[in-house]
PDB file of C-alpha atoms in Angstrom:
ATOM      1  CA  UNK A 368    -313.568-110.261 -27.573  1.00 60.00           C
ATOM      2  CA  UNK A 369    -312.313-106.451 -27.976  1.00 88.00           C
ATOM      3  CA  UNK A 370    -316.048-104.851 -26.628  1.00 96.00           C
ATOM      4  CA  UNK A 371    -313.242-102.313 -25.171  1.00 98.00           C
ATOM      5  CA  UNK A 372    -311.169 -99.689 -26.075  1.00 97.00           C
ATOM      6  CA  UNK A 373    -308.902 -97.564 -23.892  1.00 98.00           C
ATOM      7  CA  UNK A 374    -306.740 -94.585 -23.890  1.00 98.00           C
ATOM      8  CA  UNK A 375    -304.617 -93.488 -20.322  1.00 98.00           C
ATOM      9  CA  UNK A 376    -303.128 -89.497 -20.155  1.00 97.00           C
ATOM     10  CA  UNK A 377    -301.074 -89.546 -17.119  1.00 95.00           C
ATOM     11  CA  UNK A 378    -298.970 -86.527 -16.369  1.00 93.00           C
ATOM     12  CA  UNK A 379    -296.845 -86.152 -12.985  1.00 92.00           C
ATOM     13  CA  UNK A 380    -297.223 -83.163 -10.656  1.00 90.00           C
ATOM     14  CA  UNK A 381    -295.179 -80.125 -11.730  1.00 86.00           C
ATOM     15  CA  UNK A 382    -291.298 -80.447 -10.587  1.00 75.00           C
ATOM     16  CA  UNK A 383    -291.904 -84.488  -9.305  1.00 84.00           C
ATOM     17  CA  UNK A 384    -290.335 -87.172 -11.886  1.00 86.00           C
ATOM     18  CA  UNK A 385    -292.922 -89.978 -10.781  1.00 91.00           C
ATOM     19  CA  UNK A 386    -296.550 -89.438 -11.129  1.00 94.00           C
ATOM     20  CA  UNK A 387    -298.295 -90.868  -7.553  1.00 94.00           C
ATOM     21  CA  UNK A 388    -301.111 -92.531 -10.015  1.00 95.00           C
ATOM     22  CA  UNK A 389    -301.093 -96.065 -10.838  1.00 97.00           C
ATOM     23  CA  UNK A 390    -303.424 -98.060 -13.206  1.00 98.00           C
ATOM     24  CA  UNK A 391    -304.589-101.827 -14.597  1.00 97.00           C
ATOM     25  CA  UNK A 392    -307.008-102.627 -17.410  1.00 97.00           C
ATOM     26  CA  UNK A 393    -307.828-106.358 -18.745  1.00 96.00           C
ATOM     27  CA  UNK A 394    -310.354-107.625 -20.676  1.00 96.00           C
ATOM     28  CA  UNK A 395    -311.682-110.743 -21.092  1.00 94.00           C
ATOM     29  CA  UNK A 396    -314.505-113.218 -22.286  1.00 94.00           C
ATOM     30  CA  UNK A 397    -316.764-112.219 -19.402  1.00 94.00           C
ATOM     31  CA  UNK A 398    -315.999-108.544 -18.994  1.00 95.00           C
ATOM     32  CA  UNK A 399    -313.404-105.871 -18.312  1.00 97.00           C
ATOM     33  CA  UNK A 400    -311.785-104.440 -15.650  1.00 96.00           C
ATOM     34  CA  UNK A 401    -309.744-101.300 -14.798  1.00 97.00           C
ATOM     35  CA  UNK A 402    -308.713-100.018 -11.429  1.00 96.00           C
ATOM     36  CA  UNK A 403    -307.061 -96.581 -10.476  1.00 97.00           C
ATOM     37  CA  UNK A 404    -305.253 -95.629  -7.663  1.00 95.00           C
ATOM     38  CA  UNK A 405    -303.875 -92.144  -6.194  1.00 93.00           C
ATOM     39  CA  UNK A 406    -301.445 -92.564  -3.653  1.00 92.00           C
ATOM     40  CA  UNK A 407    -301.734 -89.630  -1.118  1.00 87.00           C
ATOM     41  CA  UNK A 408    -299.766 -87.073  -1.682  1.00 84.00           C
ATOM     42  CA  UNK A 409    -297.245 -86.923  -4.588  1.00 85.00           C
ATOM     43  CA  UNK A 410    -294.065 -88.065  -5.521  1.00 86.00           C
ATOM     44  CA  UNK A 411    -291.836 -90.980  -4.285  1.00 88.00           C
ATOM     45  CA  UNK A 412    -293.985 -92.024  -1.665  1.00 88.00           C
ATOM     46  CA  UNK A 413    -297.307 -92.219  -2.906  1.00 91.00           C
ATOM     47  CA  UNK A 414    -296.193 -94.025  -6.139  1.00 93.00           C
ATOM     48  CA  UNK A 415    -295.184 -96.814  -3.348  1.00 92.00           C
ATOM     49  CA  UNK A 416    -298.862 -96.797  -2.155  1.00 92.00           C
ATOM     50  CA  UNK A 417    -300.706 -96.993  -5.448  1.00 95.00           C
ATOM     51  CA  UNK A 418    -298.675 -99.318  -7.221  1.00 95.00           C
ATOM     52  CA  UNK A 419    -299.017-101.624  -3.991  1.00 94.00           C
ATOM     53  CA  UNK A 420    -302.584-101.300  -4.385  1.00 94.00           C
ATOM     54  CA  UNK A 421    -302.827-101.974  -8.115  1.00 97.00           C
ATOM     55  CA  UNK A 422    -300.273-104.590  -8.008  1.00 97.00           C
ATOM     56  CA  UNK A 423    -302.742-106.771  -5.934  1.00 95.00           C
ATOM     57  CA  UNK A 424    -305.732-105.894  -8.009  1.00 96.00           C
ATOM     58  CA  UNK A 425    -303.647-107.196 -11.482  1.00 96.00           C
ATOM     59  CA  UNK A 426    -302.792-111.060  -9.395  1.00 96.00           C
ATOM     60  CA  UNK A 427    -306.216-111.291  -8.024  1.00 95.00           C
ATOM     61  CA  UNK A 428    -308.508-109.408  -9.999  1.00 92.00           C
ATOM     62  CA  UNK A 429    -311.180-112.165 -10.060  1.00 91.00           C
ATOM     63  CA  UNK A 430    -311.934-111.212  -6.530  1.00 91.00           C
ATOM     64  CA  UNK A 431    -315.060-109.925  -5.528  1.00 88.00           C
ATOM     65  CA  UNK A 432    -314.298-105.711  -4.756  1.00 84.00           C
ATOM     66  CA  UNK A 433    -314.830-106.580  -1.361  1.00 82.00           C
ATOM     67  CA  UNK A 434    -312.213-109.122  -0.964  1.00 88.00           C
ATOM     68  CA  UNK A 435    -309.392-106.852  -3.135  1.00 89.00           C
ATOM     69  CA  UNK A 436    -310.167-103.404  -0.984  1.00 84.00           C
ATOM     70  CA  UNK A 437    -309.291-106.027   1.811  1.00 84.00           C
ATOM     71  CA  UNK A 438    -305.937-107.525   0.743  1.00 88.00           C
ATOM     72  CA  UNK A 439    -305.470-104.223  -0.156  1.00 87.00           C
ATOM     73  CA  UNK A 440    -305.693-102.208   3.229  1.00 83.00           C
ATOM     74  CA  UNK A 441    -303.672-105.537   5.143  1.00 84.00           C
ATOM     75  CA  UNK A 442    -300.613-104.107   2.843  1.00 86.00           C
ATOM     76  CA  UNK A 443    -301.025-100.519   3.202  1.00 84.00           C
ATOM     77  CA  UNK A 444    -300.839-101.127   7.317  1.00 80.00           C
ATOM     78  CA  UNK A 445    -297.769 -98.412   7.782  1.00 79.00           C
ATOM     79  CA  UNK A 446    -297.704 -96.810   4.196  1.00 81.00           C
ATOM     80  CA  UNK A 447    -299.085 -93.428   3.184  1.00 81.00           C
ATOM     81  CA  UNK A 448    -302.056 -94.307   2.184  1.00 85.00           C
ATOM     82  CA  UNK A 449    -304.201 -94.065  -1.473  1.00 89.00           C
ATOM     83  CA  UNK A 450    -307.455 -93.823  -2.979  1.00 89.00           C
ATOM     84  CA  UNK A 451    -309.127 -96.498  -5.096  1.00 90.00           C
ATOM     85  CA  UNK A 452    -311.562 -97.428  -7.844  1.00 92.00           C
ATOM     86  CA  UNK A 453    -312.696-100.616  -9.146  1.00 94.00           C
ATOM     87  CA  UNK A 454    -314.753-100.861 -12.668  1.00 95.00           C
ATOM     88  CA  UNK A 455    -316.136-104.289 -13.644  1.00 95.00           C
ATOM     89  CA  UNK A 456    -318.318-105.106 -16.473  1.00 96.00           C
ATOM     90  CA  UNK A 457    -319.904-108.152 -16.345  1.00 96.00           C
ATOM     91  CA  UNK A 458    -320.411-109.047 -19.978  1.00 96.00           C
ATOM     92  CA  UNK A 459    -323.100-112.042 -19.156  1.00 95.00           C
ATOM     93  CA  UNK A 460    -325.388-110.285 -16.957  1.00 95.00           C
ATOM     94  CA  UNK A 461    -325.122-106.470 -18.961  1.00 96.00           C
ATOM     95  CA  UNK A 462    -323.990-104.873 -15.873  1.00 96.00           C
ATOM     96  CA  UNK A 463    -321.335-102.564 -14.343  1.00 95.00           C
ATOM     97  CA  UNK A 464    -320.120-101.979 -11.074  1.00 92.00           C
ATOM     98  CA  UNK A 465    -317.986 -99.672  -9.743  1.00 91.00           C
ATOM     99  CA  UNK A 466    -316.455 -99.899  -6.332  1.00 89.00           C
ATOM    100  CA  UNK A 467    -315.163 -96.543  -4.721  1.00 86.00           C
ATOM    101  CA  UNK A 468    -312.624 -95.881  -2.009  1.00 85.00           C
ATOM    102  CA  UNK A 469    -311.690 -91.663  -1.706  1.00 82.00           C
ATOM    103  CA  UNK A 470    -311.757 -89.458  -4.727  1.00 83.00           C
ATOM    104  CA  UNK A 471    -311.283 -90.975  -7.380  1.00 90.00           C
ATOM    105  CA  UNK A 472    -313.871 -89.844 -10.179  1.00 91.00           C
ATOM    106  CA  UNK A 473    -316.143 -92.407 -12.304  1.00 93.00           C
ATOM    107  CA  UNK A 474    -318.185 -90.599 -15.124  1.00 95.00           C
ATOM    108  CA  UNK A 475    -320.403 -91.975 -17.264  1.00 95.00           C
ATOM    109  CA  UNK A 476    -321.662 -90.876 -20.727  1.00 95.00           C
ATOM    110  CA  UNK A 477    -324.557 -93.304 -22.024  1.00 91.00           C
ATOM    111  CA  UNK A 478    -325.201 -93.231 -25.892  1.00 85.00           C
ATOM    112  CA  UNK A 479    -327.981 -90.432 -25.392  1.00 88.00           C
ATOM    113  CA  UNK A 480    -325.300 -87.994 -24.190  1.00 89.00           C
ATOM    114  CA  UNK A 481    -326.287 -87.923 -20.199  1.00 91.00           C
ATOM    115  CA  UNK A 482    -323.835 -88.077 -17.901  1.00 93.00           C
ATOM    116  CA  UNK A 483    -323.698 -89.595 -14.766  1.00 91.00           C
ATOM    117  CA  UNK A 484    -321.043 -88.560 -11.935  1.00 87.00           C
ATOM    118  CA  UNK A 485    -319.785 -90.819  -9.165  1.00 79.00           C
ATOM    119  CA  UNK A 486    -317.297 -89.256  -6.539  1.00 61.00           C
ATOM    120  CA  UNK A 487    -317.134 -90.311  -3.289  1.00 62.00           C
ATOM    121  CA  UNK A 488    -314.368 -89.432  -0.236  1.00 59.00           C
ATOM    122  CA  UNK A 489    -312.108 -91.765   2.568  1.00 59.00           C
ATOM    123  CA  UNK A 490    -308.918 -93.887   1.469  1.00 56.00           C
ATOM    124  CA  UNK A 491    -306.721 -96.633   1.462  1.00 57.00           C
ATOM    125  CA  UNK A 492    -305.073 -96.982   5.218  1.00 60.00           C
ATOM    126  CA  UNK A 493    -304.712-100.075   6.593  1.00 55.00           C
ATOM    127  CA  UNK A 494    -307.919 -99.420   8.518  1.00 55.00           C
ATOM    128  CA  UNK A 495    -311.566-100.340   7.433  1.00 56.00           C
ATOM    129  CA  UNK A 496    -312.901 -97.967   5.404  1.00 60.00           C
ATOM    130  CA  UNK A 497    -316.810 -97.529   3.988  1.00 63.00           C
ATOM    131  CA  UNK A 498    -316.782 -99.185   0.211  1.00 73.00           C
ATOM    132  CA  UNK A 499    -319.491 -97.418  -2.109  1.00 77.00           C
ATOM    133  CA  UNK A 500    -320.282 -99.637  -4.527  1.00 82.00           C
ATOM    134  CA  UNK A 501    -322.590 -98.508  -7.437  1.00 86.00           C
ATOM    135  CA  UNK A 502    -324.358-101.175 -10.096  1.00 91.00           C
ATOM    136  CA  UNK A 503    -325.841 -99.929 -13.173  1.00 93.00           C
ATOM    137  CA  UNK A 504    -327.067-101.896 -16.150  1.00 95.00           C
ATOM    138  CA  UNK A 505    -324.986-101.579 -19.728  1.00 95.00           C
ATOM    139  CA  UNK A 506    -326.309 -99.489 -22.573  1.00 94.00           C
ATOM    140  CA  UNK A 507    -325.220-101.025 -25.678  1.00 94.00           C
ATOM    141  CA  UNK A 508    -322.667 -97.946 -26.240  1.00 95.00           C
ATOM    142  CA  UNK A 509    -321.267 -95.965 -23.261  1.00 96.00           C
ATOM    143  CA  UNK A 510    -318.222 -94.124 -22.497  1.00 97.00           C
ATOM    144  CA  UNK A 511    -316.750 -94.461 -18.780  1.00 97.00           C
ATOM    145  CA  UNK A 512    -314.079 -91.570 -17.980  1.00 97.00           C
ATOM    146  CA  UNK A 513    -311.970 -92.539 -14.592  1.00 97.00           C
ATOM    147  CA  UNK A 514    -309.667 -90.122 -13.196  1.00 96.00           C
ATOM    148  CA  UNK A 515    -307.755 -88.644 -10.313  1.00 93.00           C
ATOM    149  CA  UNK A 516    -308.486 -85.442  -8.691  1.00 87.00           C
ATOM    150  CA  UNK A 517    -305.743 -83.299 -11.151  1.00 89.00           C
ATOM    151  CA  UNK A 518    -308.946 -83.226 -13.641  1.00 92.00           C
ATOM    152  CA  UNK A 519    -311.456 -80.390 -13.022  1.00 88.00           C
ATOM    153  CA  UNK A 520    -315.161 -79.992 -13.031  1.00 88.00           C
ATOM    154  CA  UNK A 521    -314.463 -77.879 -16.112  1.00 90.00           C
ATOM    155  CA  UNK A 522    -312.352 -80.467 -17.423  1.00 92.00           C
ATOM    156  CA  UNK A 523    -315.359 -82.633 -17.491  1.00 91.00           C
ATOM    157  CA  UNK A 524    -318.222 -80.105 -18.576  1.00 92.00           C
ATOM    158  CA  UNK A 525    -316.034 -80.821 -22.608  1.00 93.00           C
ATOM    159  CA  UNK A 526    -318.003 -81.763 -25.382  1.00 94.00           C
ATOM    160  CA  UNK A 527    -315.101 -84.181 -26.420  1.00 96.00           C
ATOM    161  CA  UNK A 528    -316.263 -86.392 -23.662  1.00 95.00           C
ATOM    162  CA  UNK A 529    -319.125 -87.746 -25.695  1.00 95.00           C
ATOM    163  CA  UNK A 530    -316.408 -89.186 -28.760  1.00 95.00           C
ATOM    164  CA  UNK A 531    -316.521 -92.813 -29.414  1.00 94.00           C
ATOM    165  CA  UNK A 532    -312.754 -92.721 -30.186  1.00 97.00           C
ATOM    166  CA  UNK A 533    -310.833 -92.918 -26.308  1.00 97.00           C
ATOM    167  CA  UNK A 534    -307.665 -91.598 -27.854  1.00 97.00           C
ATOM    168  CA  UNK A 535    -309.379 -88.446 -29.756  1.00 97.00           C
ATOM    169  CA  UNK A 536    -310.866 -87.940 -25.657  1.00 97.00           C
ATOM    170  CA  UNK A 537    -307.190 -88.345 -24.136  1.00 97.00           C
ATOM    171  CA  UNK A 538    -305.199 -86.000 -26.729  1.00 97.00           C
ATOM    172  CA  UNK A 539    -308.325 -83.280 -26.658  1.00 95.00           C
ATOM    173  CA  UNK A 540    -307.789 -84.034 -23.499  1.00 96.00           C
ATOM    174  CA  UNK A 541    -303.842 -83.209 -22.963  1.00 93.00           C
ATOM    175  CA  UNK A 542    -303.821 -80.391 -25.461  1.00 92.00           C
ATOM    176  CA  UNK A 543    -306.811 -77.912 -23.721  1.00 87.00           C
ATOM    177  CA  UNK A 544    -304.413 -78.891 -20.151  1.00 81.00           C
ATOM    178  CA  UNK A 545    -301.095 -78.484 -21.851  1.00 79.00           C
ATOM    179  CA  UNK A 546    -299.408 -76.542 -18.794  1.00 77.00           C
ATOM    180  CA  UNK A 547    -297.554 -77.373 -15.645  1.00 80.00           C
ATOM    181  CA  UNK A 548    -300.110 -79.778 -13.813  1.00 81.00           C
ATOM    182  CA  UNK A 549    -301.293 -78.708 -10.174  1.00 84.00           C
ATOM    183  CA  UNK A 550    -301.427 -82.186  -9.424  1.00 89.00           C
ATOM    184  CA  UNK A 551    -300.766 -85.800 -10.268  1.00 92.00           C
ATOM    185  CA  UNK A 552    -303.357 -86.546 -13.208  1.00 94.00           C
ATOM    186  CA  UNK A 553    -304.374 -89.861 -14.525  1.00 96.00           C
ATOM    187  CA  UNK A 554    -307.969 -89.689 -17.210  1.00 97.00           C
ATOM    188  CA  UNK A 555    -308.580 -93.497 -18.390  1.00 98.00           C
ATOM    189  CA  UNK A 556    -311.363 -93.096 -21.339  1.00 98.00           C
ATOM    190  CA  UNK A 557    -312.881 -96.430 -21.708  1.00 98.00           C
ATOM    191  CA  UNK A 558    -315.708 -97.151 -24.906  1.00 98.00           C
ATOM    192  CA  UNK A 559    -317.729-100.014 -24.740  1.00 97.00           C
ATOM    193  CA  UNK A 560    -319.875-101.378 -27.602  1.00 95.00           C
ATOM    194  CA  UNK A 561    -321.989-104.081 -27.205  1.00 90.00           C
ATOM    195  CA  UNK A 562    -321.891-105.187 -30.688  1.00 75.00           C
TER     196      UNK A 562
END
């Protein structure tokens, strides 16, 4: 159906070879998804805990939120931890959800230029956590921008934001940050268009 288009810029933590972010996107007839995970800390370890998580989300992700944030904390029982996002659009009913474990960011940008931020804190741990789960209808045209907590409230204030071409966002994006990173950073720039 192609309503989507997405661009990733993932860089790894200066001095670590393996960035602790991992990421899935699919689209199909009905919708879209795209999850994000930070494993806690950097490095080795926390690569182990977000790729756990976002392995389970890519074999299930027909599941409810819910029901992945479960199978997800029953495998992270004895692991570092991570923190988690879940973006759904629901083609049929012109909705989006996004379900929200730590602090991961979710901006939106609708087609009149607002945007709309969505942070919450907690993680992944094996234990039960609060879910925040926010449902908003979809404008014909919107951008979504997830990311992991290497991208600044600066980062974000950018005009570039508002472009309807994801991979003009990413490399404005990686050029303005072009430096030894502070931390692991993941920015997924997702476009929808109705049309």
């Amino acid at each position: 159906m192609n309503r989507v288009k997405v661009s990733v810029f993932q860089e790894a933590k200066n001095g670590n070879v393996e960035c602790g972010d991992s990421y899935y996107y699919q689209e199909t007839d009905e919708g879209f998804i795209c999850a994000l995970a930070d494993g806690l800390g950097s490095g080795q370890y926390a690569k182990e805990s977000s790729k756990i998580v976002i392995d389970i989300i890519e074999e299930n992700f027909t599941l409810k939120p819910e029901e992945l944030i479960v199978k997800c904390n029953k495998q992270l029982i004895g692991k570092r931890g991570a923190v988690l996002a879940i973006f759904k659009m629901d083609y049929v009913a012109h909705a989006y959800t996004i379900s929200l474990i730590g602090n991961i960011g979710v901006m939106s940008v609708s087609g009149d230029k607002k945007r709309k931020y969505i942070p919450i804190v907690g993680y992944l741990s094996g234990c039960n956590n609060n879910l925040k789960v926010i449902r908003e209808p979809l404008e014909e045209e919107m951008n979504f921008i997830m990311y992991t907590d290497g991208v600044t409230n600066q980062d974000l204030s950018q005009n570039y934001f508002y472009d309807k071409d994801v991979e003009r966002i990413t490399k404005c994006f990686a050029l303005k940050n072009d430096g030894p990173r502070k931390d692991d950073t993941t920015l997924i720039a997702i476009h929808y268009n109705r049309a």
